[in-house]
Structure formats: structure tokens, C-alpha cells
XYZ file of C-alpha atoms in Angstrom:
689
model
C 28.213 -33.038 -28.416
C 26.911 -32.852 -24.836
C 29.841 -30.664 -23.859
C 29.201 -28.205 -26.688
C 25.480 -28.178 -25.790
C 26.206 -27.387 -22.113
C 28.601 -24.563 -23.083
C 26.044 -23.063 -25.583
C 23.094 -23.000 -23.097
C 24.849 -20.672 -20.707
C 25.685 -18.301 -23.490
C 22.071 -18.215 -24.676
C 20.882 -17.579 -21.262
C 23.379 -14.837 -20.831
C 22.334 -13.207 -24.055
C 18.617 -13.686 -22.983
C 19.411 -12.109 -19.739
C 21.187 -9.117 -21.327
C 18.107 -8.614 -23.644
C 15.796 -8.774 -20.727
C 17.960 -6.282 -18.770
C 17.979 -3.787 -21.559
C 14.181 -4.091 -21.892
C 13.374 -3.803 -18.246
C 16.096 -1.747 -16.655
C 14.144 -0.047 -13.848
C 13.447 3.654 -14.019
C 15.251 4.426 -17.190
C 12.607 4.386 -20.015
C 8.905 4.746 -20.470
C 6.806 1.622 -19.871
C 3.139 2.442 -20.643
C 2.673 1.963 -24.348
C 6.312 1.289 -25.042
C 5.586 -1.930 -27.084
C 2.915 -0.297 -29.343
C 3.868 0.261 -32.934
C 2.716 3.777 -33.732
C 4.461 3.888 -37.247
C 4.193 1.596 -40.223
C 4.131 -2.044 -38.982
C 7.423 -3.842 -39.447
C 8.118 -7.453 -39.961
C 7.268 -9.498 -36.992
C 4.815 -7.002 -35.575
C 1.366 -8.270 -34.574
C -1.866 -6.606 -35.192
C -4.323 -7.265 -32.212
C -7.459 -5.836 -33.834
C -9.337 -9.162 -34.155
C -7.219 -11.274 -31.864
C -8.377 -13.864 -29.336
C -6.912 -14.998 -25.982
C -6.269 -18.569 -25.432
C -6.397 -20.196 -22.021
C -6.808 -23.951 -21.422
C -9.369 -25.310 -18.817
C -6.621 -26.789 -16.718
C -4.874 -23.383 -16.047
C -4.993 -22.030 -12.557
C -7.768 -19.500 -11.751
C -5.161 -16.738 -11.500
C -4.318 -17.213 -15.231
C -7.965 -17.121 -16.182
C -8.498 -13.963 -14.169
C -5.416 -12.401 -15.854
C -6.800 -13.246 -19.300
C -10.088 -11.464 -18.479
C -8.256 -8.321 -17.382
C -6.068 -8.450 -20.570
C -9.179 -8.707 -22.754
C -10.643 -5.716 -21.059
C -7.395 -3.812 -21.401
C -7.246 -4.552 -25.127
C -10.849 -3.332 -25.508
C -9.974 0.006 -23.664
C -7.205 0.667 -26.036
C -8.360 -0.856 -29.282
C -12.187 -0.895 -28.932
C -12.308 -4.669 -29.663
C -12.650 -7.057 -26.815
C -10.905 -10.395 -27.560
C -12.845 -13.581 -26.828
C -11.166 -15.736 -24.115
C -11.153 -19.258 -25.696
C -9.797 -22.680 -24.824
C -8.249 -23.494 -28.113
C -6.861 -21.126 -30.823
C -8.578 -20.449 -34.115
C -6.582 -21.035 -37.289
C -7.514 -17.776 -38.940
C -6.985 -15.485 -35.993
C -4.033 -13.824 -34.104
C -4.041 -15.284 -30.706
C -2.464 -14.455 -27.393
C -1.671 -17.650 -25.618
C -1.331 -17.913 -21.766
C 0.543 -21.003 -20.815
C 2.117 -22.188 -17.611
C 4.896 -24.651 -18.074
C 3.520 -28.155 -17.913
C 0.175 -27.108 -19.256
C 0.963 -27.139 -23.076
C 3.616 -27.080 -25.631
C 5.574 -23.902 -26.200
C 7.957 -22.932 -29.046
C 11.691 -23.350 -28.627
C 12.082 -19.569 -28.575
C 10.530 -19.468 -24.988
C 13.556 -21.495 -23.738
C 11.400 -23.468 -21.287
C 14.254 -25.177 -19.844
C 15.744 -21.997 -18.390
C 12.537 -21.241 -16.595
C 11.854 -24.658 -15.026
C 11.550 -24.469 -11.177
C 11.890 -20.626 -11.177
C 9.628 -18.511 -8.977
C 7.205 -16.427 -10.985
C 9.535 -15.875 -13.992
C 7.884 -15.435 -17.504
C 8.427 -14.786 -21.118
C 6.638 -12.691 -23.654
C 7.419 -13.571 -27.241
C 5.825 -12.875 -30.566
C 6.116 -15.600 -33.204
C 4.264 -15.305 -36.504
C 0.534 -14.558 -35.538
C 0.770 -15.646 -31.955
C 1.878 -13.868 -28.802
C 3.141 -16.248 -26.269
C 2.816 -15.425 -22.503
C 4.491 -18.279 -20.713
C 5.146 -18.529 -16.936
C 7.177 -20.830 -14.849
C 4.217 -21.056 -12.485
C 0.641 -19.705 -12.675
C 1.554 -16.383 -11.211
C 4.444 -15.976 -13.582
C 1.910 -16.457 -16.477
C -0.513 -13.999 -14.929
C 2.240 -11.403 -14.508
C 3.190 -11.805 -18.191
C -0.356 -10.754 -18.959
C -0.234 -7.697 -16.644
C 3.193 -6.725 -18.097
C 1.723 -6.873 -21.602
C -1.195 -4.773 -20.566
C 1.232 -2.015 -19.209
C 3.441 -2.137 -22.266
C 0.210 -1.680 -24.466
C -0.729 1.407 -22.443
C -2.737 0.556 -19.388
C -1.467 2.289 -16.160
C -1.297 -0.337 -13.468
C -2.486 2.419 -11.004
C -5.265 3.592 -13.170
C -7.838 3.088 -10.519
C -6.091 5.785 -8.315
C -4.590 7.991 -10.983
C -7.625 8.148 -13.264
C -5.532 7.677 -16.404
C -7.244 6.138 -19.511
C -4.946 4.550 -22.120
C -4.505 6.167 -25.580
C -6.724 4.851 -28.138
C -5.022 2.765 -30.875
C -6.728 1.625 -34.155
C -5.256 -0.569 -35.258
C -3.563 -1.781 -32.135
C -0.121 -3.176 -33.192
C 2.229 -4.933 -30.834
C 5.999 -4.556 -31.890
C 7.957 -7.674 -32.439
C 8.862 -8.663 -28.879
C 11.135 -11.079 -27.109
C 11.054 -10.308 -23.446
C 12.400 -12.543 -20.640
C 11.783 -11.772 -16.901
C 13.521 -13.678 -14.248
C 12.339 -14.391 -10.702
C 11.697 -11.652 -8.230
C 14.255 -10.465 -5.614
C 11.633 -10.806 -2.808
C 9.677 -14.017 -2.696
C 6.441 -12.739 -1.078
C 5.373 -9.005 -1.685
C 2.108 -7.379 -0.658
C -0.064 -4.602 0.401
C -1.749 -4.297 3.944
C -4.997 -2.443 3.853
C -5.159 -1.087 7.309
C -7.505 1.216 9.100
C -10.130 1.191 6.419
C -12.474 3.871 8.036
C -13.207 5.715 4.828
C -14.394 2.887 2.477
C -18.047 3.096 1.589
C -20.668 1.241 3.732
C -23.867 2.146 5.644
C -23.531 5.204 7.953
C -24.087 5.245 11.792
C -25.982 7.782 13.826
C -22.955 10.100 13.816
C -22.813 10.108 10.051
C -19.670 7.942 9.974
C -19.301 4.765 7.839
C -20.714 1.998 9.982
C -17.711 0.156 11.430
C -19.727 -3.187 11.569
C -21.069 -2.741 7.984
C -19.631 -4.682 5.028
C -17.139 -2.875 2.672
C -18.264 -3.574 -0.846
C -16.507 -6.353 -2.599
C -15.728 -4.041 -5.442
C -13.348 -2.100 -3.127
C -11.354 -5.191 -2.454
C -11.318 -6.053 -6.116
C -9.726 -2.619 -6.727
C -7.006 -3.387 -4.128
C -6.252 -6.838 -5.537
C -6.190 -5.724 -9.109
C -3.767 -3.010 -8.249
C -1.533 -5.357 -6.393
C -1.489 -7.846 -9.330
C -0.863 -5.344 -11.957
C 2.245 -4.254 -9.886
C 3.286 -8.012 -9.835
C 2.710 -8.279 -6.067
C 1.713 -11.757 -4.947
C 0.266 -11.224 -1.391
C -2.394 -9.129 0.284
C -3.627 -8.374 3.863
C -7.040 -7.047 3.134
C -8.449 -5.725 6.342
C -8.082 -5.029 10.141
C -11.067 -3.438 11.869
C -13.840 -4.219 9.580
C -16.265 -7.062 9.152
C -14.683 -9.999 7.294
C -16.273 -12.217 4.646
C -14.824 -15.270 3.332
C -15.661 -14.217 -0.151
C -12.971 -11.547 0.095
C -9.884 -13.748 1.006
C -11.169 -16.462 -1.409
C -11.309 -13.836 -4.128
C -7.646 -12.857 -3.367
C -6.492 -16.541 -3.455
C -8.514 -17.238 -6.755
C -6.888 -14.260 -8.374
C -3.295 -15.531 -7.396
C -2.736 -13.564 -4.184
C -1.451 -15.152 -0.969
C -3.769 -14.199 1.757
C -2.152 -13.058 5.068
C -2.541 -10.622 7.792
C -0.835 -8.455 10.472
C 1.013 -9.197 13.585
C -1.913 -9.816 16.092
C -4.146 -11.635 13.642
C -2.935 -15.072 14.612
C -3.685 -17.777 12.076
C -5.950 -15.162 10.387
C -8.507 -15.983 13.084
C -9.537 -12.271 13.490
C -8.897 -11.765 17.335
C -10.268 -8.146 16.835
C -13.762 -9.792 16.203
C -13.604 -11.914 19.392
C -16.539 -9.906 20.784
C -16.939 -7.130 18.275
C -18.152 -9.579 15.633
C -19.193 -12.329 18.094
C -16.652 -14.807 16.864
C -16.020 -16.210 20.275
C -19.589 -17.344 20.448
C -19.649 -18.504 16.868
C -16.590 -20.750 17.562
C -17.972 -21.948 20.944
C -15.252 -20.453 23.129
C -15.225 -18.207 26.208
C -14.290 -14.685 25.227
C -11.325 -14.682 27.481
C -8.093 -13.791 25.726
C -5.760 -15.553 28.338
C -3.446 -18.334 27.553
C -3.004 -19.148 31.234
C -6.632 -19.535 32.101
C -8.328 -20.294 28.743
C -5.610 -22.234 26.844
C -7.979 -24.551 25.022
C -10.445 -21.699 24.253
C -7.678 -19.781 22.502
C -6.422 -22.777 20.593
C -9.902 -23.407 19.551
C -10.473 -19.784 18.436
C -7.231 -19.870 16.256
C -8.403 -23.190 14.832
C -11.512 -21.344 13.682
C -9.491 -19.108 11.387
C -7.442 -22.050 10.180
C -10.353 -24.258 9.240
C -12.113 -21.376 7.484
C -9.064 -20.596 5.250
C -7.215 -23.871 5.028
C -7.986 -24.388 1.332
C -6.748 -20.946 0.321
C -3.186 -19.792 -0.335
C -2.306 -18.401 3.037
C 0.853 -17.222 4.811
C -0.198 -17.904 8.536
C 0.783 -15.267 11.093
C 2.096 -16.952 14.374
C 2.834 -15.402 17.734
C 0.685 -13.905 20.462
C -0.452 -10.345 21.163
C -3.731 -8.759 22.390
C -7.091 -8.806 20.535
C -6.218 -5.291 19.208
C -3.045 -3.648 18.323
C -1.773 -3.972 22.030
C 0.723 -6.309 23.782
C -0.525 -9.613 25.347
C -1.110 -9.265 29.032
C 0.978 -11.629 31.064
C 0.369 -12.613 34.747
C 2.131 -10.453 37.286
C 5.671 -11.451 38.129
C 6.333 -13.543 35.175
C 10.028 -13.457 34.085
C 11.382 -12.887 30.689
C 12.515 -16.537 30.489
C 8.977 -17.573 31.202
C 7.575 -15.252 28.568
C 9.980 -16.685 25.935
C 8.940 -20.183 27.007
C 5.226 -19.187 26.548
C 5.940 -17.733 22.962
C 7.794 -21.101 22.090
C 4.885 -23.077 23.405
C 2.241 -20.984 21.654
C 3.993 -20.793 18.333
C 4.852 -24.520 18.459
C 1.129 -25.282 18.893
C 0.144 -22.860 16.132
C 2.624 -24.363 13.620
C 1.612 -27.906 14.580
C -2.056 -27.081 14.055
C -1.498 -25.795 10.743
C 0.664 -28.585 9.502
C -1.933 -31.148 10.593
C -4.869 -29.459 9.000
C -3.590 -28.330 5.601
C -4.555 -30.342 2.432
C -1.542 -32.419 1.117
C -1.103 -30.029 -1.805
C -0.607 -27.008 0.417
C 2.885 -26.155 1.825
C 2.685 -24.575 5.299
C 3.890 -21.127 5.248
C 4.416 -18.894 8.422
C 5.479 -15.506 9.489
C 6.303 -14.087 12.969
C 6.246 -10.329 12.831
C 8.118 -8.732 15.687
C 6.037 -5.632 16.002
C 6.250 -3.185 18.905
C 7.270 -5.063 22.131
C 8.048 -8.244 20.357
C 11.280 -6.851 18.692
C 13.331 -6.083 21.832
C 11.965 -9.376 23.346
C 13.401 -11.387 20.529
C 16.589 -9.214 20.147
C 17.317 -9.741 23.910
C 17.582 -13.600 23.295
C 16.677 -15.068 19.827
C 17.604 -18.525 20.900
C 14.958 -18.516 23.618
C 12.294 -18.301 21.024
C 13.628 -21.336 19.078
C 11.313 -20.589 16.151
C 10.664 -23.390 13.706
C 12.917 -23.171 10.692
C 9.965 -22.711 8.221
C 8.680 -19.545 10.061
C 9.779 -16.440 8.375
C 11.060 -13.762 10.776
C 9.715 -10.314 9.885
C 11.472 -7.244 11.139
C 9.475 -3.934 11.579
C 10.217 -0.377 10.845
C 9.441 2.463 13.162
C 6.087 3.079 11.689
C 7.548 5.906 9.738
C 9.732 4.094 7.113
C 13.037 3.580 9.121
C 13.898 -0.029 10.101
C 14.082 -0.691 13.828
C 16.153 -3.816 13.269
C 17.444 -6.364 10.731
C 19.115 -9.649 11.065
C 22.867 -9.538 11.785
C 23.054 -13.216 10.448
C 20.264 -15.186 8.883
C 20.680 -18.457 10.848
C 18.394 -21.238 9.795
C 15.579 -18.868 9.040
C 14.338 -16.814 6.112
C 13.625 -13.153 6.941
C 11.457 -10.312 5.756
C 10.107 -6.865 6.655
C 7.004 -5.111 7.667
C 6.969 -1.546 6.466
C 4.686 1.590 6.723
C 3.842 4.205 4.062
C 0.577 4.744 5.931
C 0.055 4.584 9.823
C -2.373 5.559 12.469
C -0.965 6.533 15.822
C -0.032 9.843 17.402
C 2.205 12.256 15.594
C 3.401 9.564 13.285
C -0.073 9.295 11.683
C -0.016 9.201 7.979
C -3.643 8.869 6.870
C -3.923 12.084 4.671
C -0.930 12.394 2.317
C 2.284 10.523 1.861
C 5.413 11.631 3.790
C 7.692 8.768 3.375
C 9.737 9.932 0.484
C 11.670 8.071 -2.172
C 14.941 8.800 -0.594
C 13.840 7.045 2.618
C 12.589 4.119 0.891
C 15.611 3.757 -1.322
C 18.024 4.004 1.603
C 16.054 1.694 3.866
C 15.483 -1.113 1.273
C 19.150 -0.915 0.388
C 19.791 -1.928 4.098
C 17.141 -4.560 3.786
C 18.510 -6.255 0.604
C 22.116 -6.193 2.192
C 20.774 -7.865 5.301
C 19.132 -10.576 3.304
C 15.616 -9.963 4.545
C 14.114 -10.691 1.190
C 11.724 -13.462 1.825
C 8.606 -11.332 2.671
C 7.617 -7.703 2.420
C 4.328 -6.411 3.592
C 3.732 -2.612 3.439
C 0.891 -0.786 5.152
C -0.974 1.120 2.275
C -4.168 1.841 4.326
C -6.723 2.666 1.567
C -4.051 2.937 -1.129
C -4.993 6.229 -2.804
C -2.651 8.396 -1.047
C 0.391 6.194 -1.190
C 0.557 5.009 -4.894
C 3.956 6.723 -5.548
C 5.528 4.852 -2.698
C 3.673 1.616 -3.503
C 4.947 1.500 -7.028
C 8.472 2.066 -5.897
C 8.370 -0.701 -3.425
C 6.761 -3.025 -5.997
C 9.596 -2.285 -8.406
C 12.419 -2.653 -5.788
C 11.046 -5.973 -4.347
C 11.011 -7.356 -7.866
C 14.315 -6.213 -9.173
C 16.418 -4.895 -6.338
C 19.859 -5.889 -7.852
C 19.292 -3.813 -10.841
C 17.805 -0.909 -9.062
C 20.813 -0.679 -6.762
C 23.450 -1.312 -9.486
C 23.270 2.459 -10.501
C 23.600 5.495 -8.105
C 20.887 7.640 -6.780
C 17.948 5.267 -7.028
C 15.629 7.903 -5.304
C 16.471 10.535 -7.923
C 16.120 8.008 -10.767
C 12.839 6.929 -9.476
C 11.309 10.458 -9.083
C 12.558 11.455 -12.397
C 11.042 8.218 -14.038
C 7.751 8.587 -12.169
C 7.509 12.285 -13.406
C 8.156 11.253 -16.972
C 5.763 8.294 -16.878
C 2.902 10.223 -15.461
C 3.324 13.786 -16.478
C 5.005 13.537 -19.922
C 6.081 16.947 -21.252
C 5.879 18.472 -17.796
C 8.220 15.834 -16.262
C 10.949 18.197 -15.292
C 8.571 20.575 -13.544
C 6.717 17.853 -11.875
C 9.854 16.222 -10.683
C 10.874 19.622 -9.158
C 7.532 19.884 -7.446
C 7.832 16.370 -5.936
C 11.403 17.153 -4.598
C 10.061 20.348 -2.952
C 7.041 18.342 -1.594
C 9.190 15.840 0.068
C 11.686 18.399 1.271
C 8.815 20.251 2.956
C 6.691 17.265 4.217
C 9.342 14.789 5.046
C 7.985 13.910 8.379
C 4.250 13.534 9.443
C 4.550 15.695 12.584
C 5.050 18.735 10.212
C 1.402 18.318 9.333
C 0.551 18.832 12.857
C 2.523 22.037 13.693
C -0.059 24.535 12.312
C -3.147 22.952 13.693
C -1.594 22.747 17.137
C -0.562 26.399 16.938
C -4.019 27.380 15.897
C -5.451 25.578 18.893
C -3.105 27.351 21.272
C -3.673 30.704 19.690
C -7.531 30.354 19.730
C -7.173 29.510 23.543
C -5.237 32.792 24.010
C -7.787 34.756 21.920
C -10.689 33.493 24.110
C -8.651 34.858 27.098
C -8.060 38.208 25.244
C -11.861 38.492 24.536
C -12.643 37.899 28.213
C -10.007 40.328 29.369
C -7.873 37.667 31.110
C -4.147 37.102 31.092
C -2.546 34.588 28.886
C 0.853 33.255 28.398
C 3.088 34.726 25.682
C 3.340 32.942 22.267
C 6.359 30.994 21.766
C 8.448 33.274 19.475
C 10.625 30.409 18.226
C 7.631 28.452 17.159
C 6.146 31.474 15.164
C 9.523 32.101 13.566
C 9.566 28.400 12.433
C 6.036 28.802 11.014
C 7.012 31.985 9.128
C 9.920 30.043 7.553
C 7.693 27.155 6.792
C 5.135 29.403 5.214
C 7.752 30.824 2.704
C 8.952 27.184 1.970
C 5.341 25.975 1.371
C 4.550 29.007 -0.809
C 7.634 28.139 -2.890
C 6.538 24.450 -3.148
C 3.017 25.277 -4.218
C 4.183 27.732 -6.813
C 6.326 24.950 -8.240
C 3.318 22.623 -8.213
C 1.120 25.228 -9.841
C 3.682 25.837 -12.561
C 3.941 22.126 -13.401
C 0.181 21.747 -13.287
C -0.263 24.645 -15.905
C 1.010 22.492 -18.873
C -0.678 19.191 -17.870
C -3.747 17.489 -19.350
C -6.935 17.462 -17.205
C -6.309 13.969 -16.010
C -2.674 14.701 -15.151
C -3.820 17.947 -13.220
C -6.370 15.990 -11.267
C -3.954 13.314 -10.219
C -1.167 15.739 -9.532
C -3.424 18.015 -7.419
C -4.125 15.065 -5.082
C -0.599 13.579 -5.059
C 1.357 16.821 -4.658
C -0.854 19.907 -4.255
C -3.250 18.682 -1.529
C -0.689 17.906 1.313
C 0.991 21.218 0.670
C -2.355 23.033 0.662
C -3.321 21.551 3.971
C 0.034 22.573 5.502
C 0.087 26.021 3.966
C -3.520 27.075 4.458
C -3.371 26.144 8.212
C 0.058 27.884 8.478
C -1.381 30.994 6.984
C -4.350 30.903 9.418
C -2.029 30.407 12.350
C 0.089 33.329 11.463
C -3.155 35.560 10.945
C -4.265 34.477 14.495
C -1.055 35.395 16.014
C -1.357 38.896 14.319
C -4.916 39.037 15.778
C -3.546 38.244 19.195
C -1.275 41.312 18.888
C -4.057 43.538 17.427
C -4.423 46.848 19.404
C -8.258 46.825 19.267
C -11.184 44.494 18.624
C -12.070 45.589 15.202
C -8.627 44.821 13.919
C -8.498 41.508 15.835
C -11.833 40.358 14.249
C -10.618 41.324 10.814
C -7.589 39.256 11.083
C -9.627 36.363 12.526
C -11.808 36.556 9.447
C -8.784 36.516 7.198
C -7.539 33.394 8.999
C -11.076 31.833 8.247
C -10.631 32.692 4.550
C -7.523 30.467 4.341
C -9.178 27.579 6.133
C -12.320 27.981 3.909
C -10.049 27.816 0.910
C -8.735 24.609 2.288
C -12.193 23.142 2.822
C -12.925 23.813 -0.919
C -9.623 22.185 -1.928
C -10.432 19.034 0.210
C -13.852 18.893 -1.451
C -12.350 19.045 -4.966
C -10.175 16.055 -4.129
C -13.217 13.992 -3.321
C -14.188 13.187 -6.889
C -15.755 9.808 -7.481
C -15.108 7.067 -6.594
C -13.385 8.869 -3.619
C -16.569 10.464 -2.192
C -16.219 11.555 1.417
C -12.456 10.693 1.321
C -11.348 13.460 3.723
C -14.455 13.536 5.805
C -14.774 12.581 9.471
C -14.845 8.818 10.578
C -14.524 6.810 13.744
C -10.733 7.048 13.218
C -10.782 10.684 12.274
C -13.325 12.290 14.594
C -14.281 15.828 14.908
C -11.514 16.969 17.315
C -8.993 14.175 16.627
C -5.438 15.660 15.954
C -5.432 13.986 12.368
C -8.709 15.585 11.225
C -7.675 18.159 8.542
C -11.019 20.083 9.164
C -10.234 20.574 12.991
C -8.792 23.972 12.842
C -11.706 25.228 10.689
C -14.244 23.639 13.190
C -12.321 25.301 16.189
C -12.183 28.719 14.426
C -15.833 28.668 13.442
C -16.749 27.909 16.978
C -14.633 30.874 18.187
C -16.345 33.175 15.723
C -19.802 31.810 16.364
C -19.511 32.513 20.111
C -17.927 35.852 19.517
C -14.917 34.545 21.567
C -17.184 33.941 24.665
C -17.513 30.233 24.478
C -15.408 27.308 25.753
C -12.381 26.433 23.635
C -12.688 23.202 21.635
C -9.566 21.103 22.458
C -8.232 18.231 20.326
C -8.942 14.824 21.768
C -5.724 13.107 21.978
C -5.570 9.291 22.802
């Protein structure tokens, strides 16, 4: 009998896995609303009109929060908000959220197959009950978020503006859905360079850097991550931190972590900026060799503040901002490695000693910038503890700088950039890391075994949702995604169907043209830089002075780009014509705006080059005004993209100052100055770091 039972269970598991695979094969079928019965209800379907959601008191706070989101989602779709109760009513349909070990579940759940799994879950209808059962609390919560999407709620609705289709009655099809554990254990968003988020303004009209970002913005970030089944978040870099933010993340089921120089989430950036050194009673000297105890005490401050939360602790040593640590002159590579060993050893020891007994210490060592070549020269010299995740970085533009040749005793992960601030790789305006790059690089990452951890820089999220969703799907189900050819093409086609319905083919064509045109961030700087150089020459021309010839090759490239951009915008416009208003609004930001920035500025540059060749002043000024017209059109398009809650989204800030290269308004500002001075003022030059 035992032998027969042992042979039967694997067969059932295989059957269950096949069923789940058919239901969840990535990027093949529609997800939003796919479980809603739109015809005559069939046997086993469940009407959710007067349902209630059942969550016992002893469930984790993440499960309780997921239940609240699910109740709100059902209300959005069907107008009735289910009550969240502790015990089921006998006369009502109920949706039951249960984590294994917190209540009995029916045999159809096959609880034994889930035991000990990481974040797996089941969604099963049985009679008048919808069972959402997880192997751990996050698994249970993810079951609720999966149900919400299948009922019609867009996981990215905060950024896309999509509202679910109203259903009365709301009927859930008979469902038996099984989801195994994710391919990547820890998966999260890093919200870096949050200069645009609302807060009080300083004397220059920029959001006040030391002001508090409203908690509602972090709720938006965290809700998005959870709906995409992410389990980790790094909420901030250069803003004032409040404990309520990271506690909220932890309460909702997200591991709290941070970036490469935020050691033990102690916020070194706030050493003096936010007076943390004084608050923690240490000398504000970031020097291991002269202030060892002070640095240990500063790090301990971050540890003690957050030790009761779910944290993945960053270890290592860099400067207080995004710069290398300054070693004493003459120190050797071996001495540097010995210092890192000592520092990381102290950090790991500190955490192990301080954490409550129910918290498992988790660490990551992110080899950003100078740390990667230092480690690659001699990994053994670092001698990292075995429970430290080694995190490999990309080149800030979506291409991996390195990956493990062998795993050794460690687990490995990656730090990836969809957004970035720094020179000509800056991506703070529109997405330029396309699906093909993401698919190719994560194929390498998966094959290298660096699947323990994935943190992606998303900045303020809005401009990177397409890539963010793709990464969320890959990190959950990489084996299924890479089982079929052309994952990038399949994703773009699926995304276009999911978000643009009947215009999916035209939308997909527009996306492909977009990424063919804006596949590297430096292409966004070509026209603004050309405008600046042409205006310099026009000042010389007005003054009757000599000036260098325009680079003919550059102008030929711009002529070619102008044609390419015109074709891409024509494809975008064609797709947009058949869309609903909400689809048009999202598409105009996700596709049109980046193309418009590049094309309007390219048009202006070409007009200014004509003005420079004009035989007389009247013709020159006419062409200058035509260039202004293109940039004025762009100003209007940027303003249209700032609909609530994204007010002032493309305005200046302390990161995007008036004359910084990454300010999309800079060419317009420089051209207006030229016109206002009648060409007799001083040229306004970009302020490059």
C-alpha cells in the first residue's frame, strides 16, 4: 500500500504541475480578467457578489494586508466590498486566506506538496469557497494578488491608470491553480534618486531634499512590488528616512534592504546631512583607520533601529555617498582585502549577535564600481562568510559586468539598472533598456546560477514599468520563460495585447521601433548637445566673429535619426488612434514621450544648422523661430504627461537642474536666452559634473 501511495503522489504532482504550467505559461495568454465568467455561469463557478474574505487572527500581517487589497479590488470590479472576517459565515460565499499550519485546508490543495516550499501557493474553488493557500505568509499573500489580477485589476494600475472592467455579478470561473516557488529567492525594486516625489519646496522651487516624502508614495511603490509578486524593496537613497516607511514594507511582507554603500541600512548619506552622527553619538569621520569604534557604533545604529524587521543587511565598505572608500596612501591590495575581511566580519558578527532568535541573519555584498575588480583579482582574499550573498552588478545600462564562473560556497545574485543617474548613461526620463537586452542578460544570469537575489534600480517607477514587469516575471518563472525561443519578442507581443487590446499589433510595432531608435541613453543627448554647439556658433555669427565648421558627419547622423524618429512617431500615432482614452494616455507616456523628446530636439538642431548657413539675418531669425516652435511643442507634450498624480514630473530638481545635461527643458531654455538677447548675450552652457 505504501509503495502504491508513493508512486501515485509523484503522478499527481506531475499532473498538478502540468495544469499549473498550462494556466501560467508566461507571455502566452491574457491575464487580467481571464478567470471571470462572462457568459452563463457553469457548474463550479463562484459568484462573488456578497462574498466575505476570511483571515484568522494568527495570520501574518502580510496576509491581512493582502486581504484588504483584495477586498478593495473586488469592490472596484463588482461594487460590493467584502467584509474581512475572522471566521466564515455559513450562508455566504467566502474567500479563505490560509498559510499552511494556520488552519485546515481541503485535500484538493495537496498541502503536502507545498510543505517547506518558498512562496508557493494554490488557488482552488470548492463549492462556495475560494481557497487561497500559501506555503508561507508571502505565498498566501501572492495568491490574493494573483486572484486580483485574474479578476481584472492591473498590477501596475497606479502607473498605467487602468481601471478594471465593471462586472455585475462578478463570477469567478471554477479554478484549480498551483504555483510553485520562484526561480529567484529575493526579488525587489530599488527606488533611487527620488528627486521628483512631492514634498515642500526650497527657495529655488525644487522639492526640498531634506523634506519628507509622503508615506502614500511609498505605499504606491510597495503595493506595486507586491502585486508583481516581488518580496523585497530598497525604498530610498538621498531623502530623509522615517522608520514608519521600512516598518510598513516589512509589515506588508517585503524584505527591507538597501544599496551598496548603505551598510547595515545605517544611512551613511545622512552622517552629517541628517545629523545622524550626532544622534548616534559618534564623530562624523568616515575613516576605519582613525575612527574604527565610531564607524562600528554608527552601523550599530542602523542595526538596532531595524533589527525587528525583515531585513537583508548590506555589508562592505564604501564612502558616505556613491563613492569609493578613501584608504590611507600607500596601502597595498592585500591590505585593502584584509580591511574588507575585517570590516565585513565585524558587521556580520554584529548582526548575528543582535537579531532576535526568530530572525535568520541575511546579508548581501554588492560589488558595485571599484569593488568588482577588487574582488575578481582575488576572491579568496575577501574570504566572505558563507551566508553572505555575493551580488554582481551590471554596467549601469543593463549589461552584466561580471558573473560567477563557479558558485563556490556562496549564493549569488545581481544588481541591475533600468534607471540610472550618471553622465551619458543617465536614464531618468524614459526607458532605454529594451526587452531584448533584459532577456539576453537574464539568460546569462540564470545560467550562471546568480538567482538568490535580484535588485533592480527603478528610480520613481513610472518610466520603467514595462521593464519592471518583465523582470518580475523572469525572476519568478525563468525556466518556463527560457524554454521557448525569442523571449523578448514574446514579451513585447504579450505586453501589447495585455495593455492595448485590439491595437496590440500596432502597439507592438511601435514598441519595436521605439527600442530600435532609443536603445542607448546617449542617443537622447545627441540633439541637446548639438543645439548647444550650434547656439555657440550663432552667437559668434551675430557678433561677426569666426566660428568652427559644423561637423558634417554629426549632422548627417541627425538627418538620418530625424527620419527614423518620424517613422517611429508615425507608428505610435497610428497605434494610438484606435485606443481608448486610458490606453492613449499610458501609451503617450510609455512610447510617444521619449520619441517626442528626441525628435523635437533633433528638428530644432537641424533648423539651427540651417540658420547658421542662412545668407542674411532675416532668414536666420526665421529659422531660429522655427526651431523654437519644435521645442515649444515639446514643452506642451511634457506638460501633458504631468497629469495627476505625476505633477511636476519632468520639471527641474536638485538632480535635474536648469542647465544639467539630463534636463529635457535645457535646449528650450538656451534657445530662449539666445532669442531674448538677440544673439548678443553670453551662451548658456550645460553644467556637466
